[in-house]
mmCIF file of C-alpha atoms in Angstrom:
data_model
loop_
_atom_site.group_PDB
_atom_site.id
_atom_site.type_symbol
_atom_site.label_atom_id
_atom_site.label_comp_id
_atom_site.label_asym_id
_atom_site.label_seq_id
_atom_site.Cartn_x
_atom_site.Cartn_y
_atom_site.Cartn_z
ATOM 1 C CA MET A 9 0.000 0.000 0.000
ATOM 2 C CA ARG A 10 1.253 3.459 -0.880
ATOM 3 C CA ARG A 11 2.018 5.769 2.005
ATOM 4 C CA PRO A 12 0.092 9.058 2.183
ATOM 5 C CA CYS A 13 1.628 11.966 0.305
ATOM 6 C CA CYS A 14 1.164 14.361 3.204
ATOM 7 C CA ASP A 15 0.253 14.594 6.865
ATOM 8 C CA LYS A 16 -3.522 15.075 6.750
ATOM 9 C CA GLN A 17 -3.610 16.779 10.165
ATOM 10 C CA HIS A 18 -1.233 19.560 9.120
ATOM 11 C CA THR A 19 -2.571 20.117 5.601
ATOM 12 C CA ASN A 20 -4.528 23.200 4.616
ATOM 13 C CA LYS A 21 -7.723 22.158 2.815
ATOM 14 C CA GLY A 22 -9.441 25.526 2.491
ATOM 15 C CA ALA A 23 -9.303 28.199 -0.177
ATOM 16 C CA TRP A 24 -5.889 29.167 -1.493
ATOM 17 C CA SER A 25 -4.473 32.478 -0.251
ATOM 18 C CA GLN A 26 -2.592 34.928 -2.476
ATOM 19 C CA GLN A 27 0.582 34.147 -0.529
ATOM 20 C CA GLU A 28 0.206 30.408 -1.214
ATOM 21 C CA ASP A 29 -0.456 31.081 -4.905
ATOM 22 C CA GLN A 30 2.664 33.247 -5.078
ATOM 23 C CA LYS A 31 4.809 30.611 -3.328
ATOM 24 C CA LEU A 32 3.623 27.976 -5.807
ATOM 25 C CA VAL A 33 4.196 30.206 -8.851
ATOM 26 C CA ASP A 34 7.646 31.279 -7.632
ATOM 27 C CA TYR A 35 8.705 27.703 -6.920
ATOM 28 C CA ILE A 36 7.531 26.361 -10.294
ATOM 29 C CA GLN A 37 9.119 29.250 -12.202
ATOM 30 C CA LYS A 38 12.420 28.596 -10.456
ATOM 31 C CA HIS A 39 12.450 24.757 -10.346
ATOM 32 C CA GLY A 40 9.819 23.562 -12.844
ATOM 33 C CA GLU A 41 6.883 21.286 -12.118
ATOM 34 C CA GLY A 42 8.921 18.211 -11.167
ATOM 35 C CA CYS A 43 7.498 15.810 -8.593
ATOM 36 C CA TRP A 44 4.140 17.018 -7.302
ATOM 37 C CA ARG A 45 4.369 14.726 -4.294
ATOM 38 C CA SER A 46 7.453 16.488 -2.893
ATOM 39 C CA LEU A 47 6.762 19.977 -4.285
ATOM 40 C CA PRO A 48 4.553 21.314 -1.431
ATOM 41 C CA GLN A 49 7.180 20.724 1.238
ATOM 42 C CA ALA A 50 9.985 22.074 -0.957
ATOM 43 C CA ALA A 51 7.919 25.180 -1.753
ATOM 44 C CA GLY A 52 6.993 25.716 1.899
ATOM 45 C CA LEU A 53 3.287 24.987 1.406
ATOM 46 C CA LEU A 54 0.991 23.132 3.798
ATOM 47 C CA ARG A 55 -0.867 21.491 0.900
ATOM 48 C CA CYS A 56 -0.881 18.056 -0.679
ATOM 49 C CA GLY A 57 0.753 17.495 -4.069
ATOM 50 C CA LYS A 58 -2.545 16.878 -5.839
ATOM 51 C CA SER A 59 -3.920 20.186 -4.606
ATOM 52 C CA CYS A 60 -0.792 21.997 -5.856
ATOM 53 C CA ARG A 61 -0.949 20.248 -9.231
ATOM 54 C CA LEU A 62 -4.633 21.097 -9.746
ATOM 55 C CA ARG A 63 -4.143 24.694 -8.595
ATOM 56 C CA TRP A 64 -1.271 25.162 -11.051
ATOM 57 C CA ARG A 65 -2.877 23.435 -14.025
ATOM 58 C CA ASN A 66 -6.362 24.912 -13.644
ATOM 59 C CA TYR A 67 -5.708 28.430 -12.305
ATOM 60 C CA LEU A 68 -2.115 29.645 -12.145
ATOM 61 C CA ARG A 69 -0.400 28.572 -15.380
ATOM 62 C CA PRO A 70 0.612 31.681 -17.347
ATOM 63 C CA ASP A 71 -0.645 30.235 -20.663
ATOM 64 C CA LEU A 72 -4.274 29.888 -19.504
ATOM 65 C CA LYS A 73 -6.865 32.019 -21.266
ATOM 66 C CA ARG A 74 -8.871 34.177 -18.902
ATOM 67 C CA ASP A 75 -11.458 35.480 -21.355
ATOM 68 C CA GLY A 76 -14.705 33.809 -22.414
ATOM 69 C CA PHE A 77 -14.954 31.199 -25.122
ATOM 70 C CA GLY A 78 -15.033 32.509 -28.678
ATOM 71 C CA GLU A 79 -17.478 31.381 -31.337
ATOM 72 C CA ASP A 80 -14.746 29.411 -33.119
ATOM 73 C CA GLU A 81 -13.842 27.612 -29.869
ATOM 74 C CA GLU A 82 -17.498 26.833 -29.207
ATOM 75 C CA ASP A 83 -17.945 25.392 -32.712
ATOM 76 C CA LEU A 84 -14.817 23.287 -32.297
ATOM 77 C CA ILE A 85 -15.993 21.964 -28.914
ATOM 78 C CA ILE A 86 -19.336 20.954 -30.450
ATOM 79 C CA ARG A 87 -17.705 19.130 -33.330
ATOM 80 C CA LEU A 88 -15.020 17.449 -31.229
ATOM 81 C CA HIS A 89 -17.635 16.374 -28.670
ATOM 82 C CA ALA A 90 -19.617 14.752 -31.484
ATOM 83 C CA LEU A 91 -16.462 12.828 -32.450
ATOM 84 C CA LEU A 92 -14.980 12.090 -29.020
ATOM 85 C CA GLY A 93 -17.867 12.226 -26.557
ATOM 86 C CA ASN A 94 -17.074 13.364 -23.019
ATOM 87 C CA ARG A 95 -13.288 13.049 -23.388
ATOM 88 C CA TRP A 96 -12.702 16.538 -22.051
ATOM 89 C CA SER A 97 -8.912 16.363 -21.812
ATOM 90 C CA LEU A 98 -8.641 15.327 -25.483
ATOM 91 C CA ILE A 99 -10.975 18.162 -26.462
ATOM 92 C CA ALA A 100 -9.124 20.687 -24.276
ATOM 93 C CA GLY A 101 -5.849 19.533 -25.822
ATOM 94 C CA ARG A 102 -7.046 21.023 -29.129
ATOM 95 C CA LEU A 103 -7.901 24.363 -27.487
ATOM 96 C CA PRO A 104 -4.692 26.134 -26.410
ATOM 97 C CA GLY A 105 -4.991 27.776 -23.001
ATOM 98 C CA ARG A 106 -8.125 25.858 -21.969
ATOM 99 C CA THR A 107 -8.353 23.172 -19.287
ATOM 100 C CA ASP A 108 -10.406 20.000 -19.420
ATOM 101 C CA ASN A 109 -12.490 21.128 -16.450
ATOM 102 C CA GLU A 110 -13.143 24.535 -18.013
ATOM 103 C CA VAL A 111 -14.263 22.951 -21.308
ATOM 104 C CA LYS A 112 -16.500 20.453 -19.471
ATOM 105 C CA ASN A 113 -18.118 23.201 -17.398
ATOM 106 C CA TYR A 114 -18.668 25.368 -20.477
ATOM 107 C CA TRP A 115 -20.251 22.416 -22.282
ATOM 108 C CA ASN A 116 -22.593 21.629 -19.395
ATOM 109 C CA SER A 117 -23.587 25.222 -18.634
ATOM 110 C CA HIS A 118 -23.833 26.740 -22.132
ATOM 111 C CA ILE A 119 -23.388 24.563 -25.192
ATOM 112 C CA ARG A 120 -25.498 21.542 -24.233
ATOM 113 C CA LYS A 121 -28.552 23.736 -23.646
ATOM 114 C CA LYS A 122 -28.050 25.483 -26.990
ATOM 115 C CA LEU A 123 -27.728 22.143 -28.766
ATOM 116 C CA GLU A 124 -30.808 20.700 -27.103
ATOM 117 C CA TYR A 125 -32.771 23.721 -28.296
ATOM 118 C CA SER A 126 -31.139 23.531 -31.722
ATOM 119 C CA HIS A 127 -31.835 19.812 -31.974
ATOM 120 C CA ARG A 128 -35.528 20.374 -31.409
ATOM 121 C CA HIS A 129 -35.820 23.368 -33.726
ATOM 122 C CA VAL A 130 -33.156 23.247 -36.451
ATOM 123 C CA GLY A 131 -32.222 19.644 -37.156
ATOM 124 C CA PHE A 132 -29.085 18.845 -35.225
ATOM 125 C CA THR A 133 -29.187 15.317 -36.672
ATOM 126 C CA ARG A 134 -27.848 16.628 -40.009
ATOM 127 C CA LEU A 135 -24.694 17.839 -38.254
ATOM 128 C CA ARG A 136 -24.254 14.479 -36.497
ATOM 129 C CA ALA A 137 -24.706 12.655 -39.831
ATOM 130 C CA GLU A 138 -22.083 14.880 -41.500
ATOM 131 C CA ILE A 139 -19.638 14.296 -38.652
ATOM 132 C CA SER A 140 -20.260 10.553 -38.734
ATOM 133 C CA ALA A 141 -19.728 10.434 -42.520
ATOM 134 C CA ALA A 142 -16.527 12.493 -42.282
ATOM 135 C CA ARG A 143 -15.321 10.317 -39.426
ATOM 136 C CA SER A 144 -15.797 7.035 -41.323
ATOM 137 C CA LYS A 145 -14.371 8.549 -44.518
ATOM 138 C CA ASN A 146 -11.354 9.747 -42.518
ATOM 139 C CA GLN A 147 -10.759 6.322 -40.947
ATOM 140 C CA ALA A 148 -10.677 4.689 -44.389
ATOM 141 C CA ASN A 149 -7.960 7.088 -45.586
ATOM 142 C CA ASP A 150 -4.414 7.354 -44.357
ATOM 143 C CA PRO A 151 -3.854 8.331 -40.692
ATOM 144 C CA GLU A 152 -2.215 11.628 -41.692
ATOM 145 C CA THR A 153 -5.604 12.907 -42.884
ATOM 146 C CA PHE A 154 -7.428 15.491 -40.782
ATOM 147 C CA ILE A 155 -11.105 16.393 -40.760
ATOM 148 C CA ASP A 156 -11.577 20.008 -41.847
ATOM 149 C CA PHE A 157 -14.132 21.656 -39.560
ATOM 150 C CA ASN A 158 -13.977 25.043 -41.287
ATOM 151 C CA GLY A 159 -17.051 26.154 -43.161
ATOM 152 C CA GLY A 160 -20.339 24.268 -43.120
ATOM 153 C CA LYS A 161 -19.140 20.975 -44.640
ATOM 154 C CA LEU A 162 -16.953 18.386 -42.988
ATOM 155 C CA GLU A 163 -14.368 17.092 -45.437
ATOM 156 C CA PRO A 164 -11.239 15.014 -44.917
ATOM 157 C CA THR A 165 -8.224 17.083 -45.878
ATOM 158 C CA SER A 166 -4.472 16.600 -45.737
ATOM 159 C CA LYS A 167 -3.838 19.764 -43.719
ATOM 160 C CA SER A 168 -5.544 21.479 -40.824
ATOM 161 C CA SER A 169 -6.441 24.951 -42.048
ATOM 162 C CA SER A 170 -7.091 26.559 -38.660
ATOM 163 C CA GLY A 171 -4.466 27.443 -36.061
ATOM 164 C CA ILE A 172 -6.001 24.961 -33.617
ATOM 165 C CA ASN A 173 -4.461 21.484 -33.440
ATOM 166 C CA LEU A 174 -6.989 18.919 -34.672
ATOM 167 C CA ASP A 175 -4.548 16.000 -34.871
ATOM 168 C CA LEU A 176 -6.189 13.330 -32.706
ATOM 169 C CA THR A 177 -4.302 10.312 -31.424
ATOM 170 C CA LEU A 178 -6.431 7.618 -29.836
ATOM 171 C CA SER A 179 -5.275 4.165 -28.782
ATOM 172 C CA ILE A 180 -7.030 1.006 -27.693
ATOM 173 C CA PRO A 181 -6.614 0.363 -23.949
ATOM 174 C CA SER A 182 -4.412 -2.569 -22.975
ATOM 175 C CA LYS A 183 -5.957 -5.795 -21.663
ATOM 176 C CA ASN A 184 -4.624 -4.978 -18.177
ATOM 177 C CA PHE A 185 -6.518 -1.680 -18.247
ATOM 178 C CA GLU A 186 -9.768 -3.402 -19.323
ATOM 179 C CA SER A 187 -9.554 -6.064 -16.616
ATOM 180 C CA SER A 188 -8.914 -3.443 -13.920
ATOM 181 C CA ASP A 189 -12.085 -1.580 -14.951
ATOM 182 C CA GLU A 190 -14.203 -4.701 -14.402
ATOM 183 C CA ASN A 191 -13.202 -4.968 -10.710
#
């Protein structure tokens, strides 16, 4: 059994203070991310490693976007969700400066409601059919082919024409992974 990463009795579990945020930022800028398990003690924080990792990745990283989602990002989320389902980290990986949690929350609070309304009133099934056709057409072609989401039509193309990375890499889980899910 793995030993606990921190002493639970002497760990701060409340909201992060500005001083704690600054200590974490200063430490990571000086030493890099490294081992999250040992980082809190080295940085002088009374936090567990997981808390530090989540705070950095979801709130403090300098490359995070602070503004609202743009129309192009929203369209991309819709189309990638149709292809990937609720794989938020894969979707967020194609949106620079966005976290998986942020994308998931935006989907659940904004986009899903719009799509439910759109599905009832506009014919969302046409979009799903186009995505499905492009997906199967793309799988039959060589793996270097991308699906072009620009414009109204979905067409396999050899290059991604937007600045957002649409190159998806998915792998089949190993047998060990599948058997551990059944337990």
